[in-house]
Amino acid sequence: MANTSSAQKAMRQAERRALRNQAARSSVRTYAKKATIVVAGGGEDAATVVRDAVRALDKAAQKGIIHRNAAARRKARLMSQLHKLTVAAAAPREERPATKAPSRRASAKAGGAKSTTTRRTTTTRKPSTRAKA
């Protein structure tokens, strides 16, 4: 228990801030979870839900409720999920047969002559410590 009145006041303030931060963190988690579910389900309004989640993450990071790097990481994951959904829906790619590229060794053997490159090393000299007269 706090001994001084200022310490007691600081404890009361910390308790109020903790409750406020807890509520804000909970709402951010709710937004993120809703966005993940909508994106996984392939909903049409996925972009707006993700936008709301990103906005909530930005506000929480700005107020110091969550760390800005944590907010950036969560936003990046949400946006990558949304991107996968939109790219898959926008342009289904046609499958092409895979062609194997020739290896470097095989092409060098086929050519017969081996090309070599030499590395030239240069050394830099330290400036002279003697004073020029």
CSV table of N, CA and C in Angstrom, one decimal:
chain,number,residue,atom,x,y,z
A,1,MET,N,0.8,-1.2,0.0
A,1,MET,CA,0.0,0.0,0.0
A,1,MET,C,0.9,1.2,0.0
A,2,ALA,N,0.4,2.2,-0.7
A,2,ALA,CA,1.2,3.5,-0.8
A,2,ALA,C,1.2,4.2,0.5
A,3,ASN,N,2.3,4.8,0.8
A,3,ASN,CA,2.4,5.6,2.1
A,3,ASN,C,2.0,7.0,2.0
A,4,THR,N,2.4,7.7,0.9
A,4,THR,CA,2.1,9.1,0.8
A,4,THR,C,0.8,9.3,-0.1
A,5,SER,N,0.3,10.5,0.1
A,5,SER,CA,-0.9,10.9,-0.7
A,5,SER,C,-0.6,10.9,-2.2
A,6,SER,N,0.5,11.4,-2.6
A,6,SER,CA,0.9,11.4,-4.0
A,6,SER,C,1.0,10.0,-4.6
A,7,ALA,N,1.5,9.1,-3.8
A,7,ALA,CA,1.6,7.7,-4.2
A,7,ALA,C,0.3,7.1,-4.4
A,8,GLN,N,-0.6,7.4,-3.4
A,8,GLN,CA,-2.0,6.9,-3.5
A,8,GLN,C,-2.7,7.4,-4.7
A,9,LYS,N,-2.5,8.7,-5.0
A,9,LYS,CA,-3.1,9.3,-6.2
A,9,LYS,C,-2.5,8.6,-7.5
A,10,ALA,N,-1.2,8.4,-7.5
A,10,ALA,CA,-0.6,7.7,-8.7
A,10,ALA,C,-1.2,6.3,-8.9
A,11,MET,N,-1.5,5.6,-7.8
A,11,MET,CA,-2.1,4.3,-7.9
A,11,MET,C,-3.5,4.4,-8.5
A,12,ARG,N,-4.3,5.4,-8.0
A,12,ARG,CA,-5.6,5.5,-8.6
A,12,ARG,C,-5.6,5.8,-10.1
A,13,GLN,N,-4.6,6.7,-10.5
A,13,GLN,CA,-4.5,7.1,-11.9
A,13,GLN,C,-4.1,5.9,-12.7
A,14,ALA,N,-3.2,5.1,-12.2
A,14,ALA,CA,-2.7,3.9,-12.9
A,14,ALA,C,-3.8,2.9,-13.1
A,15,GLU,N,-4.6,2.8,-12.1
A,15,GLU,CA,-5.8,1.8,-12.2
A,15,GLU,C,-6.8,2.3,-13.2
A,16,ARG,N,-7.0,3.6,-13.3
A,16,ARG,CA,-7.9,4.1,-14.3
A,16,ARG,C,-7.4,3.9,-15.7
A,17,ARG,N,-6.1,4.2,-15.8
A,17,ARG,CA,-5.4,4.0,-17.2
A,17,ARG,C,-5.4,2.6,-17.6
A,18,ALA,N,-5.2,1.7,-16.6
A,18,ALA,CA,-5.2,0.2,-16.9
A,18,ALA,C,-6.6,-0.2,-17.4
A,19,LEU,N,-7.6,0.2,-16.8
A,19,LEU,CA,-9.0,-0.1,-17.3
A,19,LEU,C,-9.3,0.4,-18.7
A,20,ARG,N,-8.8,1.7,-18.9
A,20,ARG,CA,-9.1,2.3,-20.2
A,20,ARG,C,-8.3,1.5,-21.3
A,21,ASN,N,-7.0,1.2,-21.0
A,21,ASN,CA,-6.2,0.5,-21.9
A,21,ASN,C,-6.7,-0.9,-22.2
A,22,GLN,N,-7.2,-1.6,-21.2
A,22,GLN,CA,-7.8,-2.9,-21.3
A,22,GLN,C,-9.0,-2.9,-22.3
A,23,ALA,N,-9.8,-1.9,-22.1
A,23,ALA,CA,-11.0,-1.8,-23.0
A,23,ALA,C,-10.6,-1.5,-24.4
A,24,ALA,N,-9.6,-0.7,-24.6
A,24,ALA,CA,-9.1,-0.3,-26.0
A,24,ALA,C,-8.4,-1.5,-26.6
A,25,ARG,N,-7.6,-2.3,-25.8
A,25,ARG,CA,-7.0,-3.5,-26.4
A,25,ARG,C,-8.0,-4.5,-26.8
A,26,SER,N,-9.1,-4.6,-26.0
A,26,SER,CA,-10.1,-5.6,-26.3
A,26,SER,C,-10.8,-5.2,-27.6
A,27,SER,N,-11.1,-4.0,-27.8
A,27,SER,CA,-11.8,-3.6,-29.0
A,27,SER,C,-10.9,-3.8,-30.2
A,28,VAL,N,-9.6,-3.5,-30.1
A,28,VAL,CA,-8.6,-3.8,-31.2
A,28,VAL,C,-8.6,-5.3,-31.5
A,29,ARG,N,-8.6,-6.1,-30.5
A,29,ARG,CA,-8.6,-7.6,-30.7
A,29,ARG,C,-9.9,-8.0,-31.5
A,30,THR,N,-11.0,-7.4,-31.1
A,30,THR,CA,-12.3,-7.7,-31.7
A,30,THR,C,-12.3,-7.3,-33.2
A,31,TYR,N,-11.8,-6.1,-33.5
A,31,TYR,CA,-11.7,-5.6,-34.9
A,31,TYR,C,-10.8,-6.6,-35.7
A,32,ALA,N,-9.7,-7.0,-35.1
A,32,ALA,CA,-8.7,-7.8,-35.8
A,32,ALA,C,-9.3,-9.2,-36.1
A,33,LYS,N,-10.0,-9.7,-35.1
A,33,LYS,CA,-10.6,-11.1,-35.2
A,33,LYS,C,-11.7,-11.0,-36.3
A,34,LYS,N,-12.5,-10.0,-36.3
A,34,LYS,CA,-13.6,-9.9,-37.3
A,34,LYS,C,-13.0,-9.8,-38.7
A,35,ALA,N,-11.9,-9.0,-38.8
A,35,ALA,CA,-11.3,-8.9,-40.1
A,35,ALA,C,-10.7,-10.2,-40.6
A,36,THR,N,-10.1,-11.0,-39.7
A,36,THR,CA,-9.5,-12.3,-40.0
A,36,THR,C,-10.6,-13.2,-40.5
A,37,ILE,N,-11.7,-13.2,-39.8
A,37,ILE,CA,-12.8,-14.1,-40.1
A,37,ILE,C,-13.4,-13.8,-41.5
A,38,VAL,N,-13.6,-12.5,-41.7
A,38,VAL,CA,-14.2,-12.1,-43.0
A,38,VAL,C,-13.3,-12.4,-44.1
A,39,VAL,N,-12.0,-12.1,-44.0
A,39,VAL,CA,-11.0,-12.4,-45.0
A,39,VAL,C,-10.9,-13.9,-45.3
A,40,ALA,N,-10.9,-14.7,-44.2
A,40,ALA,CA,-10.8,-16.1,-44.4
A,40,ALA,C,-12.0,-16.7,-45.1
A,41,GLY,N,-13.2,-16.1,-44.8
A,41,GLY,CA,-14.4,-16.5,-45.5
A,41,GLY,C,-14.6,-16.0,-46.9
A,42,GLY,N,-13.8,-15.0,-47.3
A,42,GLY,CA,-13.9,-14.5,-48.6
A,42,GLY,C,-15.1,-13.5,-48.8
A,43,GLY,N,-15.4,-12.8,-47.7
A,43,GLY,CA,-16.5,-11.8,-47.8
A,43,GLY,C,-16.3,-10.7,-48.8
A,44,GLU,N,-17.3,-10.1,-49.3
A,44,GLU,CA,-17.2,-9.0,-50.2
A,44,GLU,C,-16.8,-7.7,-49.6
A,45,ASP,N,-17.2,-7.6,-48.3
A,45,ASP,CA,-16.9,-6.3,-47.6
A,45,ASP,C,-15.6,-6.5,-46.8
A,46,ALA,N,-14.7,-7.4,-47.2
A,46,ALA,CA,-13.4,-7.6,-46.5
A,46,ALA,C,-12.6,-6.4,-46.4
A,47,ALA,N,-12.5,-5.6,-47.5
A,47,ALA,CA,-11.7,-4.4,-47.5
A,47,ALA,C,-12.1,-3.4,-46.5
A,48,THR,N,-13.4,-3.2,-46.3
A,48,THR,CA,-13.9,-2.2,-45.3
A,48,THR,C,-13.6,-2.7,-43.9
A,49,VAL,N,-13.8,-4.0,-43.7
A,49,VAL,CA,-13.6,-4.5,-42.3
A,49,VAL,C,-12.1,-4.4,-42.0
A,50,VAL,N,-11.2,-4.7,-42.9
A,50,VAL,CA,-9.8,-4.6,-42.7
A,50,VAL,C,-9.4,-3.2,-42.5
A,51,ARG,N,-10.0,-2.3,-43.2
A,51,ARG,CA,-9.7,-0.9,-43.1
A,51,ARG,C,-10.0,-0.4,-41.6
A,52,ASP,N,-11.2,-0.9,-41.1
A,52,ASP,CA,-11.6,-0.5,-39.8
A,52,ASP,C,-10.6,-1.1,-38.7
A,53,ALA,N,-10.1,-2.3,-39.0
A,53,ALA,CA,-9.2,-2.9,-38.1
A,53,ALA,C,-7.8,-2.2,-38.1
A,54,VAL,N,-7.4,-1.8,-39.3
A,54,VAL,CA,-6.1,-1.0,-39.4
A,54,VAL,C,-6.3,0.3,-38.7
A,55,ARG,N,-7.4,1.0,-38.8
A,55,ARG,CA,-7.6,2.2,-38.2
A,55,ARG,C,-7.6,2.1,-36.6
A,56,ALA,N,-8.2,1.0,-36.1
A,56,ALA,CA,-8.2,0.8,-34.7
A,56,ALA,C,-6.8,0.5,-34.2
A,57,LEU,N,-6.0,-0.3,-35.0
A,57,LEU,CA,-4.6,-0.6,-34.6
A,57,LEU,C,-3.8,0.7,-34.6
A,58,ASP,N,-4.0,1.6,-35.6
A,58,ASP,CA,-3.2,2.8,-35.6
A,58,ASP,C,-3.5,3.7,-34.4
A,59,LYS,N,-4.8,3.8,-34.1
A,59,LYS,CA,-5.1,4.6,-32.9
A,59,LYS,C,-4.6,4.1,-31.6
A,60,ALA,N,-4.6,2.7,-31.5
A,60,ALA,CA,-4.1,2.1,-30.3
A,60,ALA,C,-2.6,2.3,-30.2
A,61,ALA,N,-1.9,2.3,-31.3
A,61,ALA,CA,-0.4,2.5,-31.3
A,61,ALA,C,-0.1,3.9,-31.0
A,62,GLN,N,-0.9,4.8,-31.6
A,62,GLN,CA,-0.7,6.3,-31.4
A,62,GLN,C,-0.8,6.6,-29.9
A,63,LYS,N,-1.8,6.0,-29.2
A,63,LYS,CA,-2.0,6.3,-27.8
A,63,LYS,C,-1.1,5.5,-26.9
A,64,GLY,N,-0.3,4.6,-27.4
A,64,GLY,CA,0.6,3.9,-26.6
A,64,GLY,C,0.0,2.7,-25.9
A,65,ILE,N,-1.2,2.2,-26.4
A,65,ILE,CA,-1.8,1.1,-25.8
A,65,ILE,C,-1.1,-0.2,-26.2
A,66,ILE,N,-0.7,-0.3,-27.5
A,66,ILE,CA,0.1,-1.4,-28.0
A,66,ILE,C,1.3,-0.7,-28.6
A,67,HIS,N,2.4,-1.5,-28.7
A,67,HIS,CA,3.6,-1.0,-29.3
A,67,HIS,C,3.4,-0.8,-30.8
A,68,ARG,N,4.1,0.2,-31.3
A,68,ARG,CA,3.9,0.5,-32.7
A,68,ARG,C,4.4,-0.6,-33.6
A,69,ASN,N,5.4,-1.3,-33.2
A,69,ASN,CA,5.9,-2.4,-34.1
A,69,ASN,C,4.9,-3.5,-34.1
A,70,ALA,N,4.2,-3.8,-32.9
A,70,ALA,CA,3.2,-4.8,-32.8
A,70,ALA,C,2.0,-4.4,-33.7
A,71,ALA,N,1.7,-3.2,-33.7
A,71,ALA,CA,0.6,-2.7,-34.6
A,71,ALA,C,1.0,-2.9,-36.1
A,72,ALA,N,2.2,-2.5,-36.4
A,72,ALA,CA,2.6,-2.7,-37.8
A,72,ALA,C,2.6,-4.1,-38.2
A,73,ARG,N,3.1,-5.0,-37.3
A,73,ARG,CA,3.1,-6.4,-37.7
A,73,ARG,C,1.7,-7.0,-37.9
A,74,ARG,N,0.8,-6.6,-37.0
A,74,ARG,CA,-0.6,-7.1,-37.2
A,74,ARG,C,-1.2,-6.5,-38.5
A,75,LYS,N,-1.0,-5.2,-38.7
A,75,LYS,CA,-1.5,-4.6,-40.0
A,75,LYS,C,-1.0,-5.3,-41.2
A,76,ALA,N,0.3,-5.6,-41.2
A,76,ALA,CA,0.9,-6.3,-42.3
A,76,ALA,C,0.3,-7.7,-42.6
A,77,ARG,N,0.1,-8.4,-41.5
A,77,ARG,CA,-0.5,-9.7,-41.6
A,77,ARG,C,-1.9,-9.6,-42.2
A,78,LEU,N,-2.7,-8.7,-41.7
A,78,LEU,CA,-4.1,-8.5,-42.2
A,78,LEU,C,-4.1,-8.1,-43.7
A,79,MET,N,-3.2,-7.2,-44.0
A,79,MET,CA,-3.1,-6.7,-45.4
A,79,MET,C,-2.7,-7.8,-46.3
A,80,SER,N,-1.7,-8.6,-45.9
A,80,SER,CA,-1.3,-9.7,-46.7
A,80,SER,C,-2.4,-10.7,-47.0
A,81,GLN,N,-3.2,-11.0,-45.9
A,81,GLN,CA,-4.3,-11.9,-46.1
A,81,GLN,C,-5.3,-11.3,-47.1
A,82,LEU,N,-5.6,-10.0,-47.0
A,82,LEU,CA,-6.5,-9.4,-47.9
A,82,LEU,C,-6.0,-9.4,-49.3
A,83,HIS,N,-4.7,-9.1,-49.4
A,83,HIS,CA,-4.1,-9.1,-50.8
A,83,HIS,C,-4.2,-10.5,-51.4
A,84,LYS,N,-4.0,-11.6,-50.7
A,84,LYS,CA,-4.1,-12.9,-51.2
A,84,LYS,C,-5.5,-13.1,-51.7
A,85,LEU,N,-6.5,-12.7,-50.9
A,85,LEU,CA,-7.9,-12.8,-51.3
A,85,LEU,C,-8.2,-12.1,-52.6
A,86,THR,N,-7.8,-10.8,-52.7
A,86,THR,CA,-8.1,-10.0,-53.8
A,86,THR,C,-7.4,-10.4,-55.1
A,87,VAL,N,-6.2,-10.9,-54.9
A,87,VAL,CA,-5.4,-11.3,-56.1
A,87,VAL,C,-6.0,-12.6,-56.6
A,88,ALA,N,-6.4,-13.5,-55.7
A,88,ALA,CA,-6.9,-14.8,-56.1
A,88,ALA,C,-8.3,-14.6,-56.8
A,89,ALA,N,-9.1,-13.6,-56.3
A,89,ALA,CA,-10.4,-13.4,-56.9
A,89,ALA,C,-10.3,-12.6,-58.2
A,90,ALA,N,-9.3,-11.7,-58.3
A,90,ALA,CA,-9.2,-10.8,-59.5
A,90,ALA,C,-8.7,-11.5,-60.7
A,91,ALA,N,-7.7,-12.2,-60.7
A,91,ALA,CA,-7.1,-12.8,-61.9
A,91,ALA,C,-6.7,-14.3,-61.6
A,92,PRO,N,-7.5,-15.2,-61.9
A,92,PRO,CA,-7.0,-16.6,-61.8
A,92,PRO,C,-6.0,-16.9,-62.9
A,93,ARG,N,-4.9,-17.3,-62.5
A,93,ARG,CA,-3.8,-17.5,-63.5
A,93,ARG,C,-3.9,-18.9,-64.2
A,94,GLU,N,-3.5,-18.9,-65.4
A,94,GLU,CA,-3.5,-20.2,-66.1
A,94,GLU,C,-2.2,-20.9,-65.8
A,95,GLU,N,-2.4,-22.2,-65.7
A,95,GLU,CA,-1.2,-23.0,-65.4
A,95,GLU,C,-0.4,-23.3,-66.6
A,96,ARG,N,0.9,-23.1,-66.5
A,96,ARG,CA,1.8,-23.4,-67.6
A,96,ARG,C,2.7,-24.5,-67.2
A,97,PRO,N,3.1,-25.3,-68.2
A,97,PRO,CA,4.0,-26.4,-67.8
A,97,PRO,C,5.4,-25.9,-67.4
A,98,ALA,N,5.9,-26.5,-66.4
A,98,ALA,CA,7.2,-26.0,-65.8
A,98,ALA,C,8.3,-26.4,-66.7
A,99,THR,N,9.2,-25.4,-67.0
A,99,THR,CA,10.4,-25.7,-67.8
A,99,THR,C,11.6,-25.5,-66.9
A,100,LYS,N,12.5,-26.5,-67.0
A,100,LYS,CA,13.6,-26.4,-66.1
A,100,LYS,C,14.7,-25.7,-66.9
A,101,ALA,N,15.3,-24.7,-66.2
A,101,ALA,CA,16.4,-23.9,-66.8
A,101,ALA,C,17.7,-24.8,-66.7
A,102,PRO,N,18.5,-24.6,-67.7
A,102,PRO,CA,19.8,-25.4,-67.7
A,102,PRO,C,20.7,-24.9,-66.6
A,103,SER,N,21.4,-25.8,-65.9
A,103,SER,CA,22.3,-25.4,-64.9
A,103,SER,C,23.5,-24.8,-65.4
A,104,ARG,N,24.2,-24.0,-64.6
A,104,ARG,CA,25.4,-23.3,-65.0
A,104,ARG,C,26.5,-24.3,-65.4
A,105,ARG,N,26.6,-25.3,-64.6
A,105,ARG,CA,27.7,-26.2,-64.9
A,105,ARG,C,27.6,-26.9,-66.2
A,106,ALA,N,26.3,-27.3,-66.5
A,106,ALA,CA,26.1,-28.0,-67.8
A,106,ALA,C,26.4,-27.1,-68.9
A,107,SER,N,26.0,-25.9,-68.8
A,107,SER,CA,26.2,-24.9,-70.0
A,107,SER,C,27.7,-24.6,-70.1
A,108,ALA,N,28.5,-24.6,-69.0
A,108,ALA,CA,29.9,-24.3,-69.1
A,108,ALA,C,30.6,-25.5,-69.7
A,109,LYS,N,30.2,-26.7,-69.4
A,109,LYS,CA,30.8,-27.9,-70.0
A,109,LYS,C,30.5,-28.0,-71.5
A,110,ALA,N,29.3,-27.6,-71.8
A,110,ALA,CA,28.9,-27.7,-73.2
A,110,ALA,C,29.7,-26.7,-74.1
A,111,GLY,N,30.0,-25.6,-73.5
A,111,GLY,CA,30.8,-24.6,-74.2
A,111,GLY,C,32.2,-24.9,-74.4
A,112,GLY,N,32.8,-25.7,-73.6
A,112,GLY,CA,34.2,-26.2,-73.7
A,112,GLY,C,35.1,-25.2,-73.0
A,113,ALA,N,35.1,-24.0,-73.3
A,113,ALA,CA,36.1,-23.0,-72.7
A,113,ALA,C,35.5,-22.5,-71.4
A,114,LYS,N,36.4,-22.5,-70.4
A,114,LYS,CA,36.0,-22.1,-69.0
A,114,LYS,C,36.4,-20.6,-68.9
A,115,SER,N,35.4,-19.8,-68.5
A,115,SER,CA,35.7,-18.4,-68.3
A,115,SER,C,36.0,-18.2,-66.9
A,116,THR,N,37.1,-17.5,-66.6
A,116,THR,CA,37.5,-17.3,-65.2
A,116,THR,C,37.6,-15.8,-65.0
A,117,THR,N,37.2,-15.4,-63.9
A,117,THR,CA,37.3,-14.0,-63.5
A,117,THR,C,38.3,-13.9,-62.3
A,118,THR,N,39.1,-12.9,-62.3
A,118,THR,CA,40.1,-12.7,-61.2
A,118,THR,C,39.6,-11.5,-60.5
A,119,ARG,N,39.8,-11.6,-59.2
A,119,ARG,CA,39.5,-10.4,-58.3
A,119,ARG,C,40.8,-9.6,-58.1
A,120,ARG,N,40.7,-8.4,-58.3
A,120,ARG,CA,41.8,-7.5,-58.0
A,120,ARG,C,41.6,-6.8,-56.7
A,121,THR,N,42.6,-6.9,-55.9
A,121,THR,CA,42.5,-6.3,-54.6
A,121,THR,C,43.3,-5.0,-54.6
A,122,THR,N,42.8,-4.0,-53.9
A,122,THR,CA,43.5,-2.8,-53.8
A,122,THR,C,43.6,-2.4,-52.4
A,123,THR,N,44.8,-1.9,-52.0
A,123,THR,CA,45.0,-1.5,-50.6
A,123,THR,C,45.1,0.0,-50.6
A,124,THR,N,44.5,0.5,-49.5
A,124,THR,CA,44.6,2.0,-49.3
A,124,THR,C,45.6,2.3,-48.3
A,125,ARG,N,46.4,3.3,-48.5
A,125,ARG,CA,47.5,3.6,-47.5
A,125,ARG,C,47.0,4.7,-46.6
A,126,LYS,N,47.4,4.6,-45.4
A,126,LYS,CA,47.1,5.6,-44.4
A,126,LYS,C,47.8,6.9,-44.7
A,127,PRO,N,47.2,8.0,-44.4
A,127,PRO,CA,47.9,9.2,-44.7
A,127,PRO,C,49.1,9.4,-43.8
A,128,SER,N,50.1,10.0,-44.3
A,128,SER,CA,51.3,10.2,-43.6
A,128,SER,C,51.1,11.0,-42.4
A,129,THR,N,51.8,10.6,-41.3
A,129,THR,CA,51.7,11.4,-40.0
A,129,THR,C,52.8,12.5,-39.9
A,130,ARG,N,53.8,12.4,-40.8
A,130,ARG,CA,54.8,13.4,-40.8
A,130,ARG,C,54.4,14.6,-41.4
A,131,ALA,N,54.8,15.8,-40.9
A,131,ALA,CA,54.4,17.0,-41.4
A,131,ALA,C,55.3,17.3,-42.6
A,132,LYS,N,54.8,17.8,-43.7
A,132,LYS,CA,55.6,18.1,-44.9
A,132,LYS,C,56.2,19.4,-44.7
A,133,ALA,N,57.6,19.5,-45.0
A,133,ALA,CA,58.3,20.7,-44.8
A,133,ALA,C,58.5,21.4,-46.1
